[in-house]
Amino acid sequence: MMGERPRSVGIFNPPTWMARQMTRLQTTHRACAVVLTAMTALLPGASAATLQDEGATATDSLSITQCVQLARRAAPDVCATRTELEAARLDSAAVQRNRRPELAVIGGALVAPDGFYDPVITNLGEYQLKMGAQWPLVDGGSRRRARDRSTLTAQGAALELELSRRQAGLRAGALAAGILQLREVESAKRETLDWLNRLSALVEGGVRAGVRGRSDLLRVALERSDVQTTIDGTGVEREALARELGQLLGLPASTPPLLRTPDSAQDAKPTAADSARVFAAVANAPEVRQAQLAAALHRLDVDDVVHRSALQLELAADAGLAGADLTSAVPPDLQAADPKATVVDRLRRDLGASVSIQMRRPLLDRARELAVRSQEAGLRASALRLAAEQQAQTRLAMDLLARWGAAARRVASAQQTAEQAEENRLMQQSLYVSGATTLLELLDARGTLEAARARLASARLDQRMAQLEAAARVEAAEWAEINLRVGGGSGR
């Protein structure tokens, strides 16, 4: 109505209501900001310090596989074994030339003046200077067996080199994987230390405000001390492994190797193709090849004993000077035939050549039968060792694949457990910030997360080592199959 007064606004006054709502929103916003700040302070990776991971990709240079390959070439034991192989190959090359005739210079002189010895025996002295050659015509196969034995010895040295390489590669892989495991543990511990530092600041603020007890602050300080001690010990162990790895890789002691963290896609279980390659490598494993070489050497020993009574023929030929009577420059008989004879005439008369054949055939060898039986027993023993080694390598292949598969499953399970432990810690953090739980429960959640991460690192180490061993066995078998088949074993 025109003259009616406005209705009272004491019940609902929009400006006043809006002012009250804005005050409430500001208060709620400040409270949420405080809670979010506290929770953010407890979240991992919140500070720049945690971004300085020692395994940053920018500073990496070597993968585990590269470390293995470098150690297979530069490890000290590999270098020594390679030199031994070179010696064995040179010795084998020398024995392979036993088909050729032996040439030698034969010389000597005996002076016996008249009246000292019986002239019939001494011929008043004698001399010879000849070039001689010997050809074994029939030897019962002894030279062939010597050549075969030298070849087998060279192949054995080549297998020793491959075993040394495999061992060095596996050791380098184990060191690299161990360093990565320790680096992962150390990184987690440093993240925990950073988290505890922020938690300590938060608890200290609560102590000053009177909402938390000093026992919480002391407990956090103890946890920080334990974590720092673990970090220091882990760092010392990691540096020791790095120095040993550097020695295997041929690096200076002042230049530890830098490692690249493997892709998580490599933490996979063995496929059917992997299993097939591992089992196929059993037949050509260096240990099996060594047992085969031992059996072959025993067969040569048996042949040596069986043919040691075989006929032996040797052809010898020589040409040169041979004469008697060194009491005078020109013997009396030559001077009587030609009063003008000189030393040259004497040498011309002493010049000549000869050919001879020598034969040897043992007729009675009472120890031969027992020697043959002894060597045949050794041959049977080497055959048994070969069969046992083949079974052992098959068993090791099965164990290796089982360990690989179990480690891969452990990695997957540990990853899931670590994720659940991380979620649990975040929940406990929220509850602790809101006052709904105690510090001990929060620290227990943190300990559970650390244990889960440690199990994950251990599972990754086992999986990587099984994968490295499988690759090393396959590579060694492929090398043995190719190089020993083409003869003698070539050094790489």
Coordinates of C-alpha atoms in Angstrom, one line a residue:
M1 CA 0.0 0.0 0.0
M2 CA 1.1 3.5 -0.7
G3 CA 1.3 4.7 2.9
E4 CA 2.4 1.4 4.5
R5 CA 5.9 1.3 6.3
P6 CA 8.4 -1.2 5.1
R7 CA 8.5 -4.6 6.8
S8 CA 11.1 -5.0 9.5
V9 CA 14.3 -6.8 8.5
G10 CA 15.2 -8.1 11.9
I11 CA 14.3 -11.7 11.0
F12 CA 16.1 -11.7 7.6
N13 CA 18.6 -9.1 6.7
P14 CA 20.4 -10.0 3.4
P15 CA 23.5 -7.9 4.0
T16 CA 24.0 -9.2 7.4
W17 CA 23.4 -12.8 6.3
M18 CA 25.9 -12.5 3.4
A19 CA 28.5 -11.0 5.8
R20 CA 28.1 -14.0 8.1
Q21 CA 28.4 -16.5 5.3
M22 CA 31.5 -14.9 4.0
T23 CA 33.1 -15.0 7.4
R24 CA 32.2 -18.7 7.7
L25 CA 33.7 -19.4 4.3
Q26 CA 36.9 -17.6 5.1
T27 CA 37.2 -19.5 8.3
T28 CA 36.6 -22.8 6.6
H29 CA 39.0 -21.9 3.8
R30 CA 41.8 -21.1 6.4
A31 CA 41.1 -24.4 8.2
C32 CA 41.3 -26.3 5.0
A33 CA 44.4 -24.5 4.0
V34 CA 46.0 -25.5 7.3
V35 CA 45.0 -29.1 6.9
L36 CA 46.1 -29.2 3.3
T37 CA 49.4 -27.6 4.2
A38 CA 50.1 -30.2 6.9
M39 CA 49.2 -33.1 4.7
T40 CA 51.3 -31.7 1.8
A41 CA 54.2 -31.4 4.2
L42 CA 53.9 -35.1 4.8
L43 CA 53.5 -36.2 1.2
P44 CA 56.6 -37.8 -0.4
G45 CA 58.4 -35.8 -3.0
A46 CA 57.1 -32.5 -1.7
S47 CA 60.5 -30.8 -1.4
A48 CA 63.2 -30.2 -4.0
A49 CA 65.7 -32.3 -2.1
T50 CA 63.8 -35.5 -3.0
L51 CA 64.1 -34.7 -6.7
Q52 CA 67.9 -35.0 -6.5
D53 CA 67.8 -38.8 -7.0
E54 CA 71.2 -40.4 -7.3
G55 CA 69.9 -42.5 -10.1
A56 CA 68.8 -39.6 -12.3
T57 CA 68.8 -40.5 -16.0
A58 CA 70.8 -37.4 -16.9
T59 CA 73.9 -38.8 -15.2
D60 CA 73.6 -42.4 -16.2
S61 CA 75.9 -44.1 -18.7
L62 CA 75.9 -48.0 -18.3
S63 CA 73.1 -50.5 -18.1
I64 CA 73.5 -53.9 -16.4
T65 CA 73.9 -55.6 -19.7
Q66 CA 76.7 -53.2 -20.7
C67 CA 78.5 -53.9 -17.5
V68 CA 78.3 -57.6 -18.1
Q69 CA 79.7 -57.2 -21.6
L70 CA 82.6 -55.0 -20.4
A71 CA 83.5 -57.4 -17.6
R72 CA 83.6 -60.3 -20.1
R73 CA 86.3 -58.4 -22.0
A74 CA 88.3 -56.5 -19.3
A75 CA 88.1 -58.5 -16.0
P76 CA 91.6 -59.4 -14.7
D77 CA 90.9 -63.1 -14.5
V78 CA 89.5 -63.0 -18.1
C79 CA 92.7 -61.3 -19.3
A80 CA 94.9 -64.0 -17.6
T81 CA 92.8 -66.8 -19.0
R82 CA 92.9 -65.3 -22.5
T83 CA 96.7 -65.4 -22.3
E84 CA 96.6 -69.0 -21.2
L85 CA 94.4 -69.7 -24.2
E86 CA 96.9 -68.0 -26.5
A87 CA 99.6 -70.2 -25.1
A88 CA 97.5 -73.4 -25.6
R89 CA 96.7 -72.4 -29.2
L90 CA 100.4 -71.8 -30.0
D91 CA 101.3 -75.1 -28.5
S92 CA 98.6 -76.8 -30.5
A93 CA 99.9 -75.1 -33.7
A94 CA 103.4 -76.4 -32.9
V95 CA 102.2 -80.0 -32.4
Q96 CA 100.2 -79.8 -35.7
R97 CA 103.5 -79.7 -37.5
N98 CA 104.8 -83.1 -36.3
R99 CA 104.0 -84.5 -39.8
R100 CA 107.0 -82.6 -41.2
P101 CA 110.5 -84.1 -41.2
E102 CA 112.9 -83.1 -38.5
L103 CA 116.1 -81.4 -39.7
A104 CA 119.2 -81.0 -37.6
V105 CA 122.9 -80.2 -37.9
I106 CA 124.9 -83.1 -36.6
G107 CA 128.5 -82.5 -35.7
G108 CA 131.3 -83.6 -33.4
A109 CA 135.0 -84.3 -33.2
L110 CA 137.3 -86.7 -31.3
V111 CA 141.0 -86.3 -31.2
A112 CA 143.0 -89.3 -30.1
P113 CA 146.8 -89.0 -30.7
D114 CA 148.8 -92.1 -31.7
G115 CA 149.8 -94.1 -28.7
F116 CA 147.0 -93.0 -26.3
Y117 CA 144.2 -95.4 -27.4
D118 CA 143.9 -98.5 -29.6
P119 CA 143.9 -97.1 -33.1
V120 CA 141.3 -99.6 -34.2
I121 CA 138.9 -98.2 -31.6
T122 CA 139.7 -94.5 -32.0
N123 CA 140.8 -94.4 -35.6
L124 CA 143.2 -91.7 -34.3
G125 CA 140.2 -89.5 -33.9
E126 CA 137.1 -88.9 -36.0
Y127 CA 134.8 -86.0 -36.9
Q128 CA 131.5 -85.4 -38.6
L129 CA 129.5 -82.4 -39.8
K130 CA 126.2 -83.4 -41.4
M131 CA 122.8 -82.2 -42.2
G132 CA 120.3 -84.9 -41.1
A133 CA 116.6 -85.5 -41.6
Q134 CA 114.2 -88.0 -40.0
W135 CA 110.8 -89.1 -41.2
P136 CA 108.6 -91.3 -39.0
L137 CA 106.9 -93.6 -41.6
V138 CA 104.9 -95.8 -39.3
D139 CA 104.3 -94.8 -35.7
G140 CA 101.0 -96.6 -34.6
G141 CA 99.1 -93.3 -34.7
S142 CA 101.1 -91.6 -32.0
R143 CA 101.6 -88.4 -33.9
R144 CA 97.9 -88.2 -34.8
R145 CA 97.0 -88.7 -31.2
A146 CA 99.4 -86.0 -30.2
R147 CA 97.8 -83.6 -32.6
D148 CA 94.3 -84.6 -31.4
R149 CA 95.4 -84.1 -27.8
S150 CA 96.8 -80.7 -28.5
T151 CA 93.6 -79.7 -30.2
L152 CA 91.5 -80.9 -27.3
T153 CA 93.8 -79.0 -24.9
A154 CA 93.3 -75.8 -26.8
Q155 CA 89.6 -76.4 -26.8
G156 CA 89.7 -76.9 -23.1
A157 CA 91.6 -73.6 -22.6
A158 CA 88.9 -71.9 -24.8
L159 CA 86.2 -73.4 -22.6
E160 CA 88.0 -72.2 -19.5
L161 CA 88.1 -68.7 -21.0
E162 CA 84.4 -68.8 -21.7
L163 CA 83.7 -69.9 -18.1
S164 CA 85.9 -67.1 -16.8
R165 CA 84.0 -64.7 -19.0
R166 CA 80.6 -66.0 -17.8
Q167 CA 81.7 -65.8 -14.2
A168 CA 83.1 -62.3 -14.6
G169 CA 79.9 -61.2 -16.4
L170 CA 77.6 -62.7 -13.8
R171 CA 79.7 -61.1 -11.0
A172 CA 79.5 -57.7 -12.8
G173 CA 75.8 -58.1 -13.3
A174 CA 75.3 -59.1 -9.6
L175 CA 77.4 -56.0 -8.5
A176 CA 75.4 -53.7 -10.8
A177 CA 72.1 -55.2 -9.7
G178 CA 73.2 -54.9 -6.1
I179 CA 74.2 -51.3 -6.6
L180 CA 70.8 -50.6 -8.1
Q181 CA 69.1 -52.3 -5.2
L182 CA 71.1 -50.4 -2.6
R183 CA 70.4 -47.2 -4.6
E184 CA 66.7 -47.9 -4.6
V185 CA 66.8 -48.6 -0.8
E186 CA 68.9 -45.5 -0.2
S187 CA 66.6 -43.3 -2.2
A188 CA 63.6 -44.6 -0.3
K189 CA 65.5 -43.9 3.0
R190 CA 66.4 -40.4 1.9
E191 CA 62.7 -39.8 1.0
T192 CA 61.8 -41.1 4.4
L193 CA 64.4 -38.8 6.1
D194 CA 63.0 -35.8 4.3
W195 CA 59.5 -36.9 5.3
L196 CA 60.6 -37.2 8.9
N197 CA 62.2 -33.8 8.8
R198 CA 58.9 -32.2 7.8
L199 CA 57.0 -34.4 10.3
S200 CA 59.4 -33.2 13.0
A201 CA 58.6 -29.6 12.1
L202 CA 54.9 -30.3 12.2
V203 CA 55.1 -32.1 15.6
E204 CA 57.3 -29.3 17.0
G205 CA 54.6 -26.8 16.0
G206 CA 52.0 -29.0 17.8
V207 CA 54.2 -29.1 20.9
R208 CA 54.5 -25.3 21.0
A209 CA 50.7 -25.1 20.6
G210 CA 50.3 -27.5 23.4
V211 CA 48.3 -30.1 21.4
R212 CA 51.1 -32.7 21.2
G213 CA 53.5 -34.1 23.8
R214 CA 57.3 -33.9 23.7
S215 CA 57.4 -37.7 23.6
D216 CA 56.2 -37.5 20.0
L217 CA 59.0 -35.1 19.1
L218 CA 61.6 -37.5 20.7
R219 CA 60.2 -40.4 18.9
V220 CA 60.5 -38.7 15.6
A221 CA 64.1 -37.7 16.4
L222 CA 64.9 -41.3 17.2
E223 CA 63.4 -42.4 13.9
R224 CA 65.4 -39.8 12.0
S225 CA 68.6 -41.0 13.7
D226 CA 68.0 -44.6 12.7
V227 CA 67.2 -43.7 9.1
Q228 CA 70.3 -41.6 8.8
T229 CA 72.4 -44.4 10.2
T230 CA 70.9 -46.8 7.6
I231 CA 71.6 -44.3 4.8
D232 CA 75.3 -44.0 5.8
G233 CA 75.7 -47.8 6.0
T234 CA 74.0 -48.3 2.7
G235 CA 76.1 -45.7 1.0
V236 CA 79.3 -47.3 2.3
E237 CA 78.2 -50.7 1.0
R238 CA 77.1 -49.2 -2.4
E239 CA 80.5 -47.5 -2.9
A240 CA 82.4 -50.7 -2.1
L241 CA 80.3 -52.6 -4.7
A242 CA 80.9 -49.8 -7.2
R243 CA 84.7 -50.0 -6.7
E244 CA 84.7 -53.8 -7.2
L245 CA 82.5 -53.3 -10.3
G246 CA 84.9 -50.7 -11.6
Q247 CA 87.8 -53.1 -11.2
L248 CA 86.0 -55.8 -13.2
L249 CA 85.2 -53.2 -15.9
G250 CA 88.8 -52.0 -16.1
L251 CA 88.0 -48.5 -14.8
P252 CA 90.3 -46.5 -12.5
A253 CA 89.6 -46.6 -8.8
S254 CA 88.8 -42.9 -8.8
T255 CA 86.1 -43.3 -11.6
P256 CA 83.2 -45.5 -10.3
P257 CA 80.8 -46.6 -12.9
L258 CA 77.5 -44.8 -13.4
L259 CA 74.5 -47.1 -13.8
R260 CA 71.3 -46.6 -15.6
T261 CA 68.1 -47.9 -13.9
P262 CA 66.5 -50.6 -16.0
D263 CA 63.1 -50.2 -17.5
S264 CA 60.4 -51.8 -15.4
A265 CA 59.2 -53.6 -18.5
Q266 CA 62.3 -55.9 -18.1
D267 CA 60.9 -57.3 -14.8
A268 CA 58.9 -59.9 -16.7
K269 CA 58.6 -63.6 -16.2
P270 CA 60.3 -66.0 -18.6
T271 CA 58.4 -66.6 -21.8
A272 CA 58.1 -69.9 -23.7
A273 CA 60.9 -68.7 -26.0
D274 CA 63.1 -67.9 -23.0
S275 CA 62.6 -71.4 -21.6
A276 CA 63.3 -73.1 -24.9
R277 CA 66.6 -71.2 -25.3
V278 CA 67.7 -72.1 -21.8
F279 CA 66.9 -75.8 -22.2
A280 CA 68.5 -75.8 -25.7
A281 CA 71.7 -74.4 -24.1
V282 CA 72.1 -77.4 -21.9
A283 CA 73.7 -79.6 -24.6
N284 CA 76.4 -77.0 -25.3
A285 CA 77.0 -75.7 -21.9
P286 CA 80.7 -75.2 -21.2
E287 CA 80.6 -77.7 -18.3
V288 CA 79.1 -80.3 -20.6
R289 CA 81.7 -79.6 -23.2
Q290 CA 84.4 -79.9 -20.7
A291 CA 83.1 -83.3 -19.7
Q292 CA 83.1 -84.3 -23.4
L293 CA 86.7 -83.2 -23.8
A294 CA 87.7 -85.2 -20.7
A295 CA 86.1 -88.3 -22.2
A296 CA 87.9 -87.7 -25.6
L297 CA 91.2 -87.3 -23.8
H298 CA 90.6 -90.6 -22.0
R299 CA 89.9 -92.3 -25.3
L300 CA 93.3 -91.0 -26.6
D301 CA 94.9 -92.5 -23.5
V302 CA 93.3 -95.8 -24.2
D303 CA 94.6 -95.7 -27.8
D304 CA 98.1 -94.9 -26.6
V305 CA 98.1 -98.0 -24.4
V306 CA 96.5 -100.2 -27.1
H307 CA 99.0 -99.2 -29.8
R308 CA 102.2 -98.9 -27.7
S309 CA 103.3 -102.3 -29.1
A310 CA 102.7 -101.2 -32.7
L311 CA 105.3 -101.3 -35.4
Q312 CA 107.4 -98.2 -35.8
L313 CA 109.4 -97.3 -38.9
E314 CA 111.6 -94.3 -39.3
L315 CA 113.5 -93.1 -42.3
A316 CA 116.7 -91.2 -41.7
A317 CA 118.9 -89.4 -44.3
D318 CA 122.0 -87.3 -43.9
A319 CA 124.6 -85.6 -46.0
G320 CA 127.9 -83.9 -45.1
L321 CA 131.4 -84.6 -44.0
A322 CA 132.6 -87.6 -41.9
G323 CA 136.2 -88.9 -41.5
A324 CA 138.9 -90.3 -39.2
D325 CA 142.5 -89.6 -38.2
L326 CA 142.7 -86.1 -36.9
T327 CA 146.3 -86.4 -35.9
S328 CA 147.3 -84.8 -39.2
A329 CA 145.8 -82.4 -41.7
V330 CA 146.1 -85.0 -44.5
P331 CA 145.8 -88.6 -43.4
P332 CA 148.8 -90.9 -44.4
D333 CA 146.8 -93.1 -46.7
L334 CA 145.6 -90.1 -48.7
Q335 CA 149.1 -88.7 -48.8
A336 CA 150.5 -92.0 -49.9
A337 CA 148.1 -92.2 -52.8
D338 CA 148.7 -88.6 -53.8
P339 CA 151.8 -86.9 -52.3
K340 CA 150.3 -83.5 -53.4
A341 CA 147.0 -84.0 -51.6
T342 CA 145.8 -81.1 -49.5
V343 CA 143.1 -80.5 -46.9
V344 CA 140.6 -79.8 -49.6
D345 CA 141.3 -83.1 -51.1
R346 CA 140.7 -84.7 -47.8
L347 CA 137.4 -82.9 -47.3
R348 CA 136.3 -83.9 -50.8
R349 CA 137.0 -87.5 -49.9
D350 CA 135.1 -87.2 -46.6
L351 CA 132.1 -85.7 -48.4
G352 CA 129.1 -88.1 -48.7
A353 CA 125.5 -89.0 -47.8
S354 CA 123.6 -91.9 -46.3
V355 CA 120.0 -93.3 -45.9
S356 CA 118.8 -95.6 -43.2
I357 CA 115.6 -97.2 -42.0
Q358 CA 115.0 -98.0 -38.4
M359 CA 112.4 -100.4 -37.2
R360 CA 111.0 -101.1 -33.7
R361 CA 108.4 -103.6 -32.7
P362 CA 108.0 -104.6 -29.0
L363 CA 107.4 -108.4 -28.7
L364 CA 106.5 -108.8 -25.1
D365 CA 104.7 -106.3 -22.9
R366 CA 103.3 -107.9 -19.8
A367 CA 101.8 -104.7 -18.4
R368 CA 99.9 -103.8 -21.5
E369 CA 96.7 -105.7 -20.6
L370 CA 96.5 -104.1 -17.1
A371 CA 97.2 -100.7 -18.5
V372 CA 94.5 -101.0 -21.1
R373 CA 92.0 -102.1 -18.4
S374 CA 93.0 -99.2 -16.3
Q375 CA 92.5 -96.6 -19.1
E376 CA 89.2 -98.2 -20.1
A377 CA 88.0 -97.8 -16.5
G378 CA 89.0 -94.2 -16.6
L379 CA 87.0 -93.8 -19.8
R380 CA 83.9 -95.3 -18.3
A381 CA 84.3 -92.9 -15.3
S382 CA 84.5 -89.9 -17.7
A383 CA 81.4 -91.2 -19.5
L384 CA 79.5 -91.3 -16.1
R385 CA 80.7 -87.8 -15.3
L386 CA 79.5 -86.6 -18.7
A387 CA 76.0 -88.1 -18.1
A388 CA 75.9 -86.6 -14.5
E389 CA 77.0 -83.2 -15.8
Q390 CA 74.2 -83.2 -18.5
Q391 CA 71.7 -84.1 -15.8
A392 CA 73.0 -81.4 -13.5
Q393 CA 72.9 -78.8 -16.2
T394 CA 69.3 -79.8 -17.0
R395 CA 68.4 -79.5 -13.3
L396 CA 70.1 -76.1 -13.1
A397 CA 68.2 -74.9 -16.1
M398 CA 64.9 -75.9 -14.5
D399 CA 65.9 -74.3 -11.2
L400 CA 66.9 -71.1 -13.0
L401 CA 63.6 -70.8 -14.8
A402 CA 61.7 -71.6 -11.6
R403 CA 63.7 -68.8 -9.8
W404 CA 63.1 -66.4 -12.6
G405 CA 59.3 -67.0 -12.7
A406 CA 59.1 -66.9 -8.9
A407 CA 61.1 -63.6 -8.7
A408 CA 58.9 -62.1 -11.4
R409 CA 55.8 -63.0 -9.5
R410 CA 57.3 -61.6 -6.3
V411 CA 58.0 -58.3 -8.1
A412 CA 54.4 -58.0 -9.2
S413 CA 53.2 -58.8 -5.7
A414 CA 55.7 -56.5 -4.0
Q415 CA 54.6 -53.6 -6.3
Q416 CA 51.0 -54.1 -5.3
T417 CA 51.9 -54.3 -1.7
A418 CA 54.0 -51.2 -1.9
E419 CA 51.1 -49.3 -3.5
Q420 CA 48.8 -50.5 -0.7
A421 CA 51.3 -49.5 1.9
E422 CA 51.6 -46.1 0.3
E423 CA 47.8 -45.6 0.4
N424 CA 47.8 -46.8 4.1
R425 CA 50.5 -44.2 5.0
L426 CA 48.6 -41.4 3.3
M427 CA 45.5 -42.4 5.2
Q428 CA 47.3 -42.5 8.5
Q429 CA 48.8 -39.1 7.7
S430 CA 45.3 -37.6 7.2
L431 CA 44.2 -39.2 10.5
Y432 CA 47.2 -38.0 12.4
V433 CA 46.8 -34.4 11.1
S434 CA 43.2 -34.4 12.1
G435 CA 44.1 -35.9 15.5
A436 CA 42.3 -39.2 14.9
T437 CA 45.4 -41.4 15.4
T438 CA 48.7 -41.5 17.2
L439 CA 52.2 -40.9 16.1
L440 CA 53.1 -44.5 16.7
E441 CA 50.5 -45.7 14.2
L442 CA 51.7 -43.2 11.7
L443 CA 55.3 -44.3 12.1
D444 CA 54.2 -47.9 11.9
A445 CA 52.5 -47.2 8.6
R446 CA 55.8 -45.6 7.4
G447 CA 57.7 -48.7 8.5
T448 CA 55.3 -51.0 6.7
L449 CA 55.9 -48.9 3.5
E450 CA 59.7 -49.1 3.9
A451 CA 59.5 -52.9 4.4
A452 CA 57.3 -53.2 1.3
R453 CA 59.8 -51.2 -0.8
A454 CA 62.7 -53.2 0.5
R455 CA 60.9 -56.4 -0.5
L456 CA 60.3 -54.9 -3.9
A457 CA 64.0 -54.1 -4.3
S458 CA 65.0 -57.6 -3.2
A459 CA 62.5 -59.2 -5.7
R460 CA 63.9 -57.0 -8.5
L461 CA 67.4 -58.1 -7.6
D462 CA 66.5 -61.8 -7.7
Q463 CA 64.6 -61.4 -11.0
R464 CA 67.4 -59.5 -12.6
M465 CA 70.0 -62.0 -11.5
A466 CA 68.0 -64.9 -12.8
Q467 CA 67.5 -63.1 -16.2
L468 CA 71.3 -62.4 -16.3
E469 CA 72.2 -66.0 -15.6
A470 CA 69.8 -67.2 -18.3
A471 CA 71.3 -64.9 -20.8
A472 CA 74.9 -65.8 -19.8
R473 CA 74.2 -69.5 -20.1
V474 CA 72.6 -69.1 -23.5
E475 CA 75.4 -66.9 -24.8
A476 CA 78.1 -69.4 -23.5
A477 CA 76.3 -72.3 -25.2
E478 CA 76.0 -70.5 -28.5
W479 CA 79.7 -69.6 -28.4
A480 CA 80.7 -73.2 -27.7
E481 CA 78.5 -74.6 -30.4
I482 CA 79.9 -72.3 -33.1
N483 CA 83.6 -71.9 -32.1
L484 CA 84.3 -75.5 -31.0
R485 CA 82.6 -76.8 -34.1
V486 CA 84.8 -74.8 -36.5
G487 CA 87.9 -76.0 -34.6
G488 CA 90.1 -75.2 -31.7
G489 CA 88.0 -72.5 -30.1
S490 CA 88.8 -68.9 -31.1
G491 CA 89.4 -66.3 -28.5
R492 CA 87.2 -63.3 -28.4

